RNA sequence: GGCCGAGUAGCUCAGUUGGUUAGAGCAGCGGAAUCAUAAUCCGCGUGUCGGCGGUUCAAGUCCGUCCUCGGCUACCA
């Protein structure tokens, strides 16, 4: 029911012409972690991803492959569903822009824009590059020795004139600026917000929103010669999935979306065109758009021509799924560009997962297993040190929640690691192996405090590392019903007396081949 | 060119509204411990806080200027 707290977040829909790479995995991973976190935190979450399947490039690729575009997209969009499965993404819907529901939504929003006189029929003329599906200005072009004009991308352009529908974007400058002003958190990070603001302040021109040069797309209502502009088509997916054009039911509950996660390259579409389209159609804009950065590979820019594209499946095969999920969100302040290097990956994997966290769980659970009859012990009176550690662990939920609400994954993880390091220090200071001989009752309290701390840390790490944390929670015999954040409320702590099984290491160290 | 942002320990970065001896992690050096995945813990940093000038009792934190790097500057996942 609508009484539940809702959270609707989306990835971009990925263009099917590309093979899934680390960038796609990164965007969706960030959303997956947020979705999992919000679910555990009591939200009714809708997490959407999908594929963008229209456009001239797809049409051309399908022709080249000798099959019709629908068969082509059926095939390649599967790659993205496979990626989601391999990375254990928990999206609630996977939308394809070739679906009937989406066609309906696009035509409905188009009709709204027509009815509101936000779209008019005009003509577009300019230098067009088929390869880029883009028009270029005269000043952007260069001439080849053969006298051909080419775009900055190197694509050949031709002079094209076509009738086109235009969206009255020029009328939206002030309204957009007011919207940004009223919603200071709409665009993040801050530096991206500045870019958008300056772009809009620089003045907006009407936007061509239809094409007649190809057929693979959604026809404009009542004018079949025109295909809807791919971005109007693509962006609309976010409301399609929420149920639009039916604005009652789910749509009323889900929209506006809480977060559109995007790469920095498509910021403008999401922060200028999209809110303008929506407001023009009488629909509320989304609440927030976050633009993350790009990865480099061992310091090198990633490109197909360099042949250094990073395949998510390969990473998972090399280092493990949870390790990769952890690394991607821990290594770089979210929003910045980051570098993927083998050494950095191994350092995180061994230093933080195996040594700090994995070993903490292993050393503590081993002691419980060997010295407490394999049973979570009953604690006695707490000392100052006990309370310090318990308080630090207890404060974590609020801290992590705060960071994740701003998409600061790295800070959320750092906050958790502060407690992990403190817990390792506590183990050494308390030296339970000494207490075993000198003060066995005190040892029981110490091991209880540590078990409880590990429980809290592990519950909080579930969104990032679902498999590994499940294993640790299994070892602690935490029931499925006690794994939500309700179990992190203050006053709630571990039941003593639970019997645990023999602990096993969950985070293996990465050992280089041939090393000894 | 214009606009925006960044330049802090070997590396990656934190540094609130200007105010005690500028911090963390990693790497490095030394030591302790032995429960644990040879994992852990403790100790050790004289850093021109990009340069110069200025405001102030006081500036990494404000102002000016210069240098370097990055981003944006329209219809390109």
Coordinates of C-alpha atoms (C1' of nucleotides) in Angstrom, one line a residue:
Chain A
X1 CA 0.0 0.0 0.0
X2 CA 1.0 3.6 -0.3
X3 CA 1.7 3.7 3.4
X4 CA 5.0 1.9 2.8
X5 CA 8.0 4.0 2.1
X6 CA 8.7 3.9 -1.6
X7 CA 12.0 4.1 -3.5
X8 CA 12.2 4.0 -7.3
X9 CA 15.6 4.0 -8.9
X10 CA 16.8 3.4 -12.4
X11 CA 19.8 2.7 -14.5
X12 CA 20.0 4.1 -18.0
X13 CA 18.7 1.7 -20.6
X14 CA 21.7 0.4 -22.4
X15 CA 22.2 0.7 -26.1
X16 CA 22.0 -2.8 -27.5
X17 CA 24.6 -2.2 -30.1
X18 CA 27.3 -2.4 -27.4
X19 CA 28.6 -5.4 -25.6
X20 CA 28.3 -5.1 -21.8
X21 CA 31.4 -3.8 -20.2
X22 CA 32.6 -2.5 -16.8
X23 CA 30.8 0.8 -17.3
X24 CA 27.4 -0.9 -17.6
X25 CA 28.2 -3.2 -14.7
X26 CA 29.3 -0.2 -12.6
X27 CA 26.1 1.8 -13.1
X28 CA 23.8 -1.1 -12.4
X29 CA 25.9 -2.3 -9.5
X30 CA 25.5 1.1 -7.8
X31 CA 21.8 0.9 -8.2
X32 CA 21.7 -2.7 -7.1
X33 CA 23.5 -1.8 -3.8
X34 CA 21.1 1.1 -3.2
X35 CA 18.1 -1.1 -4.0
X36 CA 19.2 -3.9 -1.7
X37 CA 20.0 -1.4 1.0
X38 CA 16.6 0.3 0.8
X39 CA 14.7 -3.0 0.8
X40 CA 16.6 -4.1 4.0
X41 CA 15.8 -0.6 5.4
X42 CA 12.1 -1.2 5.0
X43 CA 11.4 0.4 1.7
X44 CA 9.1 -0.8 -1.1
X45 CA 11.7 -0.6 -3.8
X46 CA 11.4 -0.6 -7.6
X47 CA 14.7 -1.0 -9.3
X48 CA 14.6 -0.7 -13.1
X49 CA 17.1 -1.4 -15.8
X50 CA 16.8 -2.4 -19.5
X51 CA 17.9 -1.9 -23.0
X52 CA 17.5 0.9 -25.6
X53 CA 16.8 -0.9 -28.8
X54 CA 15.8 1.7 -31.4
X55 CA 17.7 3.9 -33.8
X56 CA 19.5 3.9 -37.0
X57 CA 22.6 2.1 -35.8
X58 CA 20.6 -0.8 -34.7
X59 CA 18.7 -0.9 -38.0
X60 CA 22.0 -0.9 -39.8
X61 CA 23.6 -3.5 -37.6
X62 CA 20.6 -5.8 -38.1
X63 CA 20.8 -5.4 -41.9
X64 CA 24.5 -6.2 -41.8
X65 CA 23.7 -9.3 -39.8
X66 CA 21.0 -10.2 -42.3
X67 CA 18.2 -10.4 -39.8
X68 CA 15.3 -8.1 -39.0
X69 CA 15.9 -5.5 -36.2
X70 CA 13.6 -7.2 -33.7
X71 CA 15.4 -10.5 -34.0
X72 CA 18.6 -8.7 -33.7
X73 CA 17.7 -6.8 -30.5
X74 CA 16.1 -10.0 -29.0
X75 CA 19.5 -11.5 -29.3
X76 CA 21.8 -8.7 -28.1
X77 CA 19.6 -7.4 -25.3
X78 CA 19.9 -10.9 -23.8
X79 CA 23.6 -10.0 -23.2
X80 CA 22.5 -7.4 -20.7
X81 CA 20.1 -9.7 -18.9
X82 CA 22.9 -12.2 -18.7
X83 CA 25.1 -9.6 -17.1
X84 CA 22.5 -8.8 -14.5
X85 CA 22.3 -12.4 -13.6
X86 CA 26.1 -12.9 -13.4
X87 CA 26.4 -9.8 -11.2
X88 CA 23.4 -10.9 -9.1
X89 CA 21.6 -7.6 -9.8
X90 CA 18.1 -7.5 -8.2
X91 CA 16.3 -5.4 -10.7
X92 CA 12.5 -5.6 -10.4
X93 CA 11.9 -4.9 -14.1
X94 CA 13.9 -5.1 -17.2
X95 CA 12.4 -2.9 -19.9
X96 CA 13.0 -3.1 -23.6
X97 CA 12.1 -0.1 -25.7
X98 CA 10.7 -2.4 -28.3
X99 CA 7.9 -3.6 -26.0
X100 CA 4.4 -2.7 -26.7
X101 CA 3.9 -1.0 -23.3
X102 CA 6.7 1.3 -24.1
X103 CA 5.4 2.2 -27.5
X104 CA 2.1 3.1 -25.8
X105 CA 3.8 5.3 -23.2
X106 CA 5.9 7.1 -25.9
X107 CA 2.9 7.8 -28.0
X108 CA 0.9 9.0 -25.0
X109 CA 3.6 11.4 -23.9
X110 CA 3.9 12.6 -27.4
X111 CA 0.2 13.3 -27.6
X112 CA 0.4 15.2 -24.4
X113 CA 3.1 17.4 -25.8
X114 CA 1.1 18.0 -29.0
X115 CA -2.0 18.8 -27.0
X116 CA 0.0 21.3 -24.9
X117 CA 1.4 22.8 -28.1
X118 CA 4.9 22.0 -27.0
X119 CA 5.7 20.2 -30.2
X120 CA 5.4 21.7 -33.7
X121 CA 6.2 20.6 -37.2
X122 CA 9.2 22.3 -38.8
X123 CA 12.1 21.3 -40.9
X124 CA 15.6 20.4 -40.0
X125 CA 18.6 20.9 -42.2
X126 CA 22.2 20.3 -41.5
X127 CA 25.3 18.1 -41.7
X128 CA 24.4 14.6 -40.6
X129 CA 26.6 11.7 -39.7
X130 CA 24.9 8.4 -40.0
X131 CA 27.4 6.6 -37.9
X132 CA 26.9 9.0 -35.0
X133 CA 23.2 9.5 -35.5
X134 CA 24.0 13.2 -35.0
X135 CA 23.9 16.5 -36.8
X136 CA 27.0 18.7 -36.7
X137 CA 27.5 22.4 -37.1
X138 CA 29.5 23.7 -40.0
X139 CA 32.2 24.9 -37.7
X140 CA 32.7 21.5 -36.2
X141 CA 33.5 19.8 -39.5
X142 CA 36.9 19.2 -41.1
X143 CA 37.7 18.3 -44.7
X144 CA 39.6 15.2 -45.7
X145 CA 42.2 15.4 -48.4
X146 CA 39.5 13.9 -50.7
X147 CA 37.3 16.8 -50.0
X148 CA 34.8 14.9 -47.8
X149 CA 33.5 16.6 -44.7
X150 CA 33.9 14.6 -41.5
X151 CA 32.6 15.2 -38.0
X152 CA 35.0 15.5 -35.0
X153 CA 34.4 11.8 -34.4
X154 CA 35.8 11.0 -37.8
X155 CA 32.4 10.0 -39.2
X156 CA 31.5 11.2 -42.7
X157 CA 28.7 13.7 -42.9
X158 CA 26.2 14.5 -45.5
X159 CA 23.8 17.4 -46.0
X160 CA 20.4 16.4 -45.0
X161 CA 17.1 18.3 -45.1
X162 CA 14.1 16.7 -43.6
X163 CA 10.8 17.7 -42.1
X164 CA 11.0 17.4 -38.4
X165 CA 8.9 17.9 -35.3
X166 CA 10.5 20.2 -32.7
X167 CA 10.1 20.5 -29.0
X168 CA 9.9 24.0 -27.7
X169 CA 12.9 23.7 -25.5
X170 CA 13.7 27.3 -25.9
X171 CA 10.7 28.2 -23.8
X172 CA 12.0 26.1 -20.9
X173 CA 15.1 27.9 -19.9
X174 CA 13.7 29.9 -17.0
X175 CA 11.5 27.2 -15.8
X176 CA 14.4 24.7 -15.7
X177 CA 16.6 27.2 -13.9
X178 CA 13.9 27.7 -11.3
X179 CA 13.5 24.0 -11.0
X180 CA 17.2 23.6 -10.3
X181 CA 17.1 26.4 -7.9
X182 CA 14.1 24.9 -6.0
X183 CA 15.7 21.5 -6.0
X184 CA 19.4 22.0 -5.2
X185 CA 20.0 18.2 -4.9
X186 CA 18.5 17.4 -8.3
X187 CA 21.9 17.1 -9.9
X188 CA 24.9 15.4 -8.3
X189 CA 27.8 15.7 -7.9
X190 CA 28.0 19.4 -7.5
X191 CA 30.4 19.9 -10.4
X192 CA 28.0 18.3 -12.8
X193 CA 25.2 20.6 -11.5
X194 CA 27.4 23.6 -12.3
X195 CA 27.9 22.3 -15.8
X196 CA 24.2 21.9 -16.4
X197 CA 23.4 25.3 -15.0
X198 CA 25.9 27.0 -17.2
X199 CA 24.7 25.1 -20.2
X200 CA 21.1 26.1 -19.7
X201 CA 22.0 29.7 -18.8
X202 CA 23.8 29.8 -22.2
X203 CA 20.4 29.6 -23.9
X204 CA 18.4 26.7 -25.3
X205 CA 17.3 26.0 -28.8
X206 CA 14.2 24.1 -29.9
X207 CA 15.0 20.4 -30.1
X208 CA 14.3 18.2 -33.1
X209 CA 12.4 15.3 -31.8
X210 CA 11.6 13.2 -34.9
X211 CA 13.4 11.7 -37.8
X212 CA 12.4 10.5 -41.3
X213 CA 15.7 9.0 -42.3
X214 CA 15.1 5.6 -40.8
X215 CA 12.2 3.4 -39.7
X216 CA 13.4 1.5 -36.7
X217 CA 11.7 3.3 -33.9
X218 CA 8.4 4.4 -32.5
X219 CA 6.2 6.1 -35.1
X220 CA 4.9 9.5 -34.3
X221 CA 1.1 9.4 -33.7
X222 CA -0.9 10.4 -36.8
X223 CA 2.3 10.9 -38.9
X224 CA 3.9 7.5 -39.7
X225 CA 6.6 9.2 -41.8
X226 CA 8.2 10.3 -38.6
X227 CA 10.0 8.2 -36.0
X228 CA 10.4 9.6 -32.5
X229 CA 13.8 11.0 -31.6
X230 CA 15.7 8.2 -29.8
X231 CA 16.2 10.2 -26.6
X232 CA 12.6 11.1 -26.2
X233 CA 11.9 7.4 -26.8
X234 CA 14.6 6.2 -24.4
X235 CA 14.0 8.6 -21.5
X236 CA 10.3 7.7 -21.5
X237 CA 11.2 4.2 -20.4
X238 CA 11.4 5.5 -16.8
X239 CA 7.7 6.2 -16.8
X240 CA 6.7 3.3 -19.0
X241 CA 7.9 0.9 -16.3
X242 CA 6.0 2.8 -13.7
X243 CA 2.8 2.2 -15.6
X244 CA 2.4 5.3 -17.7
X245 CA 0.1 6.2 -19.5
X246 CA -2.0 4.9 -16.7
X247 CA -1.4 7.5 -14.1
X248 CA -3.4 5.9 -11.4
X249 CA -2.2 2.6 -9.9
X250 CA 1.5 2.0 -9.7
X251 CA 2.4 5.2 -11.4
X252 CA 0.9 7.3 -8.6
X253 CA 2.8 5.3 -6.1
X254 CA 6.2 5.2 -7.9
X255 CA 6.5 8.5 -9.8
X256 CA 8.5 10.7 -9.5
X257 CA 11.5 8.4 -9.4
X258 CA 13.8 8.9 -6.5
X259 CA 17.0 8.5 -8.5
X260 CA 18.2 8.2 -12.0
X261 CA 21.7 6.8 -12.0
X262 CA 23.6 7.8 -15.2
X263 CA 27.1 8.0 -16.6
X264 CA 28.4 11.5 -17.0
X265 CA 28.1 11.4 -20.7
X266 CA 24.4 11.4 -20.7
X267 CA 23.9 14.0 -18.0
X268 CA 22.3 16.6 -20.2
X269 CA 19.6 14.3 -21.5
X270 CA 18.5 13.5 -18.0
X271 CA 18.8 16.9 -16.4
X272 CA 17.7 19.2 -19.2
X273 CA 15.6 17.5 -21.8
X274 CA 14.0 15.0 -19.6
X275 CA 12.6 17.4 -16.9
X276 CA 11.6 19.7 -19.7
X277 CA 9.7 17.0 -21.5
X278 CA 8.0 15.9 -18.3
X279 CA 7.0 19.3 -17.1
X280 CA 5.8 20.1 -20.6
X281 CA 3.6 17.0 -20.5
X282 CA 2.3 17.9 -17.0
X283 CA 4.4 15.2 -15.3
X284 CA 6.6 15.7 -12.3
X285 CA 10.4 15.5 -12.9
X286 CA 12.4 12.9 -11.1
X287 CA 13.9 13.8 -7.7
X288 CA 17.6 13.3 -8.4
X289 CA 20.1 12.4 -11.1
X290 CA 23.5 11.3 -10.2
X291 CA 26.3 11.2 -12.8
X292 CA 29.1 8.9 -12.0
X293 CA 32.6 8.8 -13.6
X294 CA 34.4 6.5 -15.9
X295 CA 37.0 3.7 -15.3
X296 CA 40.4 3.6 -16.8
X297 CA 42.3 0.3 -17.2
X298 CA 45.8 0.4 -15.6
X299 CA 45.8 4.1 -16.1
X300 CA 44.8 3.9 -19.8
X301 CA 41.6 5.2 -21.2
X302 CA 39.4 2.3 -22.2
X303 CA 38.5 2.0 -25.9
X304 CA 37.6 -0.7 -28.3
X305 CA 40.4 0.3 -30.6
X306 CA 43.0 0.0 -27.8
X307 CA 41.5 -3.4 -27.1
X308 CA 41.5 -2.9 -23.3
X309 CA 37.8 -3.1 -22.7
X310 CA 37.2 -4.7 -19.3
X311 CA 34.6 -7.5 -19.3
X312 CA 32.7 -7.9 -16.1
X313 CA 32.5 -11.6 -16.5
X314 CA 36.3 -11.8 -16.7
X315 CA 36.7 -9.8 -13.5
X316 CA 34.3 -12.0 -11.7
X317 CA 36.1 -15.1 -12.9
X318 CA 39.5 -13.6 -11.9
X319 CA 38.6 -12.2 -8.5
X320 CA 35.2 -13.3 -7.4
X321 CA 31.8 -11.5 -7.6
X322 CA 31.7 -10.0 -4.1
X323 CA 35.3 -8.9 -4.4
X324 CA 34.6 -7.1 -7.6
X325 CA 31.4 -5.5 -6.3
X326 CA 33.3 -4.3 -3.2
X327 CA 36.3 -3.0 -5.2
X328 CA 34.2 -1.0 -7.7
X329 CA 32.4 0.9 -4.9
X330 CA 35.3 1.2 -2.5
X331 CA 38.2 2.2 -4.7
X332 CA 36.9 5.5 -5.9
X333 CA 34.9 8.4 -4.5
X334 CA 31.6 7.9 -6.3
X335 CA 31.3 10.5 -9.0
X336 CA 35.0 10.6 -9.8
X337 CA 36.8 8.8 -12.5
X338 CA 38.7 5.8 -11.3
X339 CA 41.4 3.5 -12.3
X340 CA 41.0 -0.3 -12.4
X341 CA 44.4 -1.9 -11.8
X342 CA 45.2 -5.5 -10.9
X343 CA 47.4 -4.4 -8.1
X344 CA 44.7 -2.1 -6.6
X345 CA 42.1 -4.9 -6.9
X346 CA 44.4 -7.4 -5.1
X347 CA 45.3 -4.8 -2.4
X348 CA 41.7 -4.3 -1.6
X349 CA 40.8 -7.9 -1.8
X350 CA 43.7 -9.1 0.5
X351 CA 44.1 -6.1 2.8
X352 CA 40.5 -5.2 3.5
X353 CA 38.4 -8.3 2.7
X354 CA 40.7 -11.2 3.6
X355 CA 42.8 -9.5 6.3
X356 CA 40.6 -7.0 8.0
X357 CA 37.1 -8.3 7.7
X358 CA 37.4 -12.0 6.7
X359 CA 40.1 -12.7 9.3
X360 CA 38.2 -10.8 12.0
X361 CA 35.2 -13.1 11.5
X362 CA 37.4 -16.1 11.3
X363 CA 39.4 -15.5 14.4
X364 CA 36.4 -14.6 16.5
X365 CA 34.2 -17.4 15.3
X366 CA 37.0 -19.9 15.7
X367 CA 37.4 -18.9 19.3
X368 CA 33.7 -19.1 19.9
X369 CA 33.6 -22.5 18.3
X370 CA 36.6 -23.9 20.3
X371 CA 36.2 -22.2 23.6
X372 CA 32.5 -21.6 24.1
X373 CA 31.0 -25.0 23.2
X374 CA 30.4 -23.6 19.7
X375 CA 27.7 -21.4 21.3
X376 CA 27.2 -17.7 21.2
X377 CA 28.1 -16.9 24.9
X378 CA 26.1 -15.0 27.4
X379 CA 27.8 -11.7 28.1
X380 CA 28.4 -10.4 31.6
X381 CA 28.9 -6.8 32.7
X382 CA 30.2 -4.5 29.9
X383 CA 33.4 -2.4 30.3
X384 CA 34.1 1.0 28.8
X385 CA 35.9 -0.7 25.9
X386 CA 33.0 -3.1 25.3
X387 CA 30.6 -0.2 25.1
X388 CA 32.9 1.8 22.9
X389 CA 32.9 -0.9 20.3
X390 CA 29.3 -1.7 20.6
X391 CA 28.3 1.9 20.3
X392 CA 30.5 2.4 17.3
X393 CA 28.8 -0.6 15.6
X394 CA 25.4 0.6 16.7
X395 CA 25.9 4.0 15.2
X396 CA 26.8 2.5 11.8
X397 CA 23.3 2.1 10.3
X398 CA 22.5 5.8 10.6
X399 CA 25.9 6.7 9.2
X400 CA 25.8 4.4 6.3
X401 CA 22.2 5.4 5.5
X402 CA 23.3 9.0 5.4
X403 CA 26.1 8.3 3.0
X404 CA 24.1 6.1 0.7
X405 CA 21.3 8.6 0.5
X406 CA 23.9 10.8 -1.1
X407 CA 25.3 7.9 -3.1
X408 CA 28.6 8.1 -1.2
X409 CA 29.4 4.5 -1.4
X410 CA 33.1 4.8 -0.6
X411 CA 32.4 6.7 2.5
X412 CA 29.8 4.2 3.7
X413 CA 32.3 1.5 3.3
X414 CA 35.0 3.5 4.9
X415 CA 32.8 4.1 7.9
X416 CA 32.2 0.3 8.3
X417 CA 35.9 -0.3 8.0
X418 CA 36.7 2.0 10.8
X419 CA 34.7 -0.3 13.0
X420 CA 36.3 -3.4 11.6
X421 CA 39.7 -2.0 12.4
X422 CA 38.5 -1.0 15.8
X423 CA 37.2 -4.6 16.3
X424 CA 40.6 -6.1 15.4
X425 CA 42.3 -3.7 17.8
X426 CA 39.8 -4.7 20.5
X427 CA 40.6 -8.4 19.9
X428 CA 44.3 -7.7 20.5
X429 CA 43.8 -5.5 23.5
X430 CA 41.4 -7.9 25.2
X431 CA 43.4 -10.9 24.2
X432 CA 40.7 -13.5 24.8
X433 CA 43.2 -16.3 24.4
X434 CA 44.8 -15.0 27.7
X435 CA 41.4 -14.5 29.3
X436 CA 40.7 -18.1 28.6
X437 CA 43.2 -19.1 31.3
X438 CA 42.9 -16.0 33.6
X439 CA 39.3 -15.0 33.5
X440 CA 37.0 -17.3 31.4
X441 CA 33.9 -15.3 32.2
X442 CA 35.4 -12.2 30.9
X443 CA 36.4 -14.1 27.7
X444 CA 32.8 -14.9 27.1
X445 CA 31.8 -11.3 27.3
X446 CA 34.5 -10.3 24.9
X447 CA 33.6 -12.9 22.4
X448 CA 29.9 -11.9 22.7
X449 CA 30.8 -8.3 22.0
X450 CA 32.8 -9.3 19.0
X451 CA 30.1 -11.6 17.6
X452 CA 27.5 -8.9 18.0
X453 CA 29.8 -6.4 16.2
X454 CA 30.4 -8.8 13.4
X455 CA 26.7 -9.4 13.1
X456 CA 26.0 -5.7 12.7
X457 CA 28.8 -5.1 10.3
X458 CA 27.8 -8.1 8.2
X459 CA 24.2 -7.1 8.0
X460 CA 25.2 -3.7 6.7
X461 CA 27.5 -5.2 4.1
X462 CA 24.8 -7.4 2.6
X463 CA 23.9 -5.0 -0.2
X464 CA 27.5 -4.8 -1.4
X465 CA 28.5 -8.4 -0.9
X466 CA 25.4 -10.6 -0.8
X467 CA 27.0 -14.0 -1.1
X468 CA 29.9 -13.6 1.4
X469 CA 27.8 -11.9 4.0
X470 CA 25.2 -14.6 3.7
X471 CA 27.9 -17.2 4.5
X472 CA 29.0 -15.3 7.6
X473 CA 25.4 -14.8 8.7
X474 CA 24.8 -18.5 8.2
X475 CA 27.9 -19.2 10.4
X476 CA 26.4 -17.0 13.1
X477 CA 23.1 -18.8 12.6
X478 CA 21.2 -15.6 12.0
X479 CA 17.7 -16.6 10.7
X480 CA 16.5 -15.2 7.4
X481 CA 13.9 -13.1 9.2
X482 CA 16.6 -11.4 11.3
X483 CA 18.7 -10.1 8.4
X484 CA 16.9 -6.8 7.7
X485 CA 17.9 -3.6 9.3
X486 CA 15.1 -4.0 11.8
X487 CA 17.6 -6.3 13.5
X488 CA 19.9 -3.3 13.8
X489 CA 17.6 -1.2 15.9
X490 CA 19.1 0.0 19.1
X491 CA 18.4 -2.5 21.9
X492 CA 18.3 -5.4 19.5
X493 CA 21.3 -7.7 19.8
X494 CA 22.3 -11.2 19.2
X495 CA 20.7 -14.0 21.0
X496 CA 23.1 -15.9 23.3
X497 CA 23.0 -19.6 23.3
X498 CA 22.8 -20.2 19.6
X499 CA 24.9 -23.0 18.5
X500 CA 27.2 -22.3 15.5
X501 CA 28.9 -24.6 13.1
X502 CA 32.6 -24.8 12.4
X503 CA 33.6 -21.5 10.8
X504 CA 35.2 -21.4 7.4
X505 CA 37.0 -18.6 5.7
X506 CA 34.8 -16.6 3.4
X507 CA 37.3 -14.2 1.8
X508 CA 40.3 -16.0 0.3
X509 CA 43.5 -14.2 -0.2
X510 CA 44.5 -13.6 -3.8
X511 CA 47.7 -15.4 -4.4
X512 CA 49.6 -14.6 -7.7
X513 CA 50.2 -17.6 -9.9
X514 CA 53.7 -18.8 -9.5
X515 CA 54.2 -16.9 -6.3
X516 CA 55.4 -18.8 -3.3
Chain B
rG1 C1' 38.5 31.8 -26.1
rG2 C1' 34.4 31.6 -22.2
rC3 C1' 32.4 29.2 -17.8
rC4 C1' 33.2 25.5 -13.8
rG5 C1' 36.3 22.4 -10.8
rA6 C1' 40.9 20.6 -8.8
rG7 C1' 46.1 21.2 -7.2
rU8 C1' 47.3 18.8 0.9
rA9 C1' 52.6 13.2 3.3
rG10 C1' 55.9 8.2 -1.8
rC11 C1' 50.5 6.7 -3.6
rU12 C1' 44.9 7.5 -3.1
rC13 C1' 42.3 11.0 -0.6
rA14 C1' 39.7 13.7 4.3
rG15 C1' 40.0 18.5 6.0
rU16 C1' 32.9 21.6 8.8
rU17 C1' 30.8 28.5 9.2
rG18 C1' 39.1 30.9 9.1
rG19 C1' 41.4 29.4 15.5
rU20 C1' 45.1 24.4 19.9
rU21 C1' 51.3 20.7 17.6
rA22 C1' 47.3 19.6 9.2
rG23 C1' 44.6 13.9 9.4
rA24 C1' 43.2 8.6 7.4
rG25 C1' 44.2 4.3 4.5
rC26 C1' 48.0 2.1 1.6
rA27 C1' 53.4 1.6 1.0
rG28 C1' 58.0 2.0 4.2
rC29 C1' 60.9 1.3 9.0
rG30 C1' 61.0 -0.7 14.1
rG31 C1' 58.6 -3.6 17.9
rA32 C1' 54.7 -6.9 20.3
rA33 C1' 51.6 -10.9 20.2
rU34 C1' 50.2 -15.9 18.5
rC35 C1' 43.1 -16.5 18.8
rA36 C1' 43.1 -16.2 13.2
rU37 C1' 43.2 -16.8 6.1
rA38 C1' 51.9 -15.7 8.2
rA39 C1' 46.2 -12.7 9.2
rU40 C1' 46.4 -8.9 13.8
rC41 C1' 48.1 -5.0 17.2
rC42 C1' 51.5 -0.9 18.9
rG43 C1' 55.1 3.0 17.6
rC44 C1' 57.5 6.2 13.8
rG45 C1' 55.8 11.6 8.9
rU46 C1' 60.8 18.6 9.6
rG47 C1' 54.5 17.6 4.4
rU48 C1' 57.2 25.1 1.1
rC49 C1' 48.8 22.5 2.3
rG50 C1' 50.8 24.6 -6.6
rG51 C1' 53.6 30.0 -6.8
rC52 C1' 53.4 35.2 -5.4
rG53 C1' 50.9 39.1 -3.0
rG54 C1' 46.9 40.7 0.3
rU55 C1' 42.9 40.9 4.4
rU56 C1' 43.0 39.3 9.7
rC57 C1' 45.0 38.9 16.4
rA58 C1' 44.8 34.2 13.5
rA59 C1' 44.3 31.2 6.5
rG60 C1' 45.0 24.7 3.7
rU61 C1' 40.3 27.3 4.9
rC62 C1' 38.7 34.4 2.7
rC63 C1' 40.4 38.1 -1.6
rG64 C1' 43.7 39.1 -6.0
rU65 C1' 47.0 37.3 -9.5
rC66 C1' 49.9 33.6 -12.0
rC67 C1' 51.1 28.3 -13.2
rU68 C1' 49.5 23.2 -14.0
rC69 C1' 45.7 19.5 -14.8
rG70 C1' 40.6 18.2 -15.8
rG71 C1' 35.4 19.0 -17.2
rC72 C1' 31.6 21.7 -20.0
rU73 C1' 30.7 24.8 -24.2
rA74 C1' 23.7 21.1 -27.8
rC75 C1' 21.1 17.5 -30.2
rC76 C1' 27.0 11.2 -30.4
rA77 C1' 25.0 4.1 -25.1

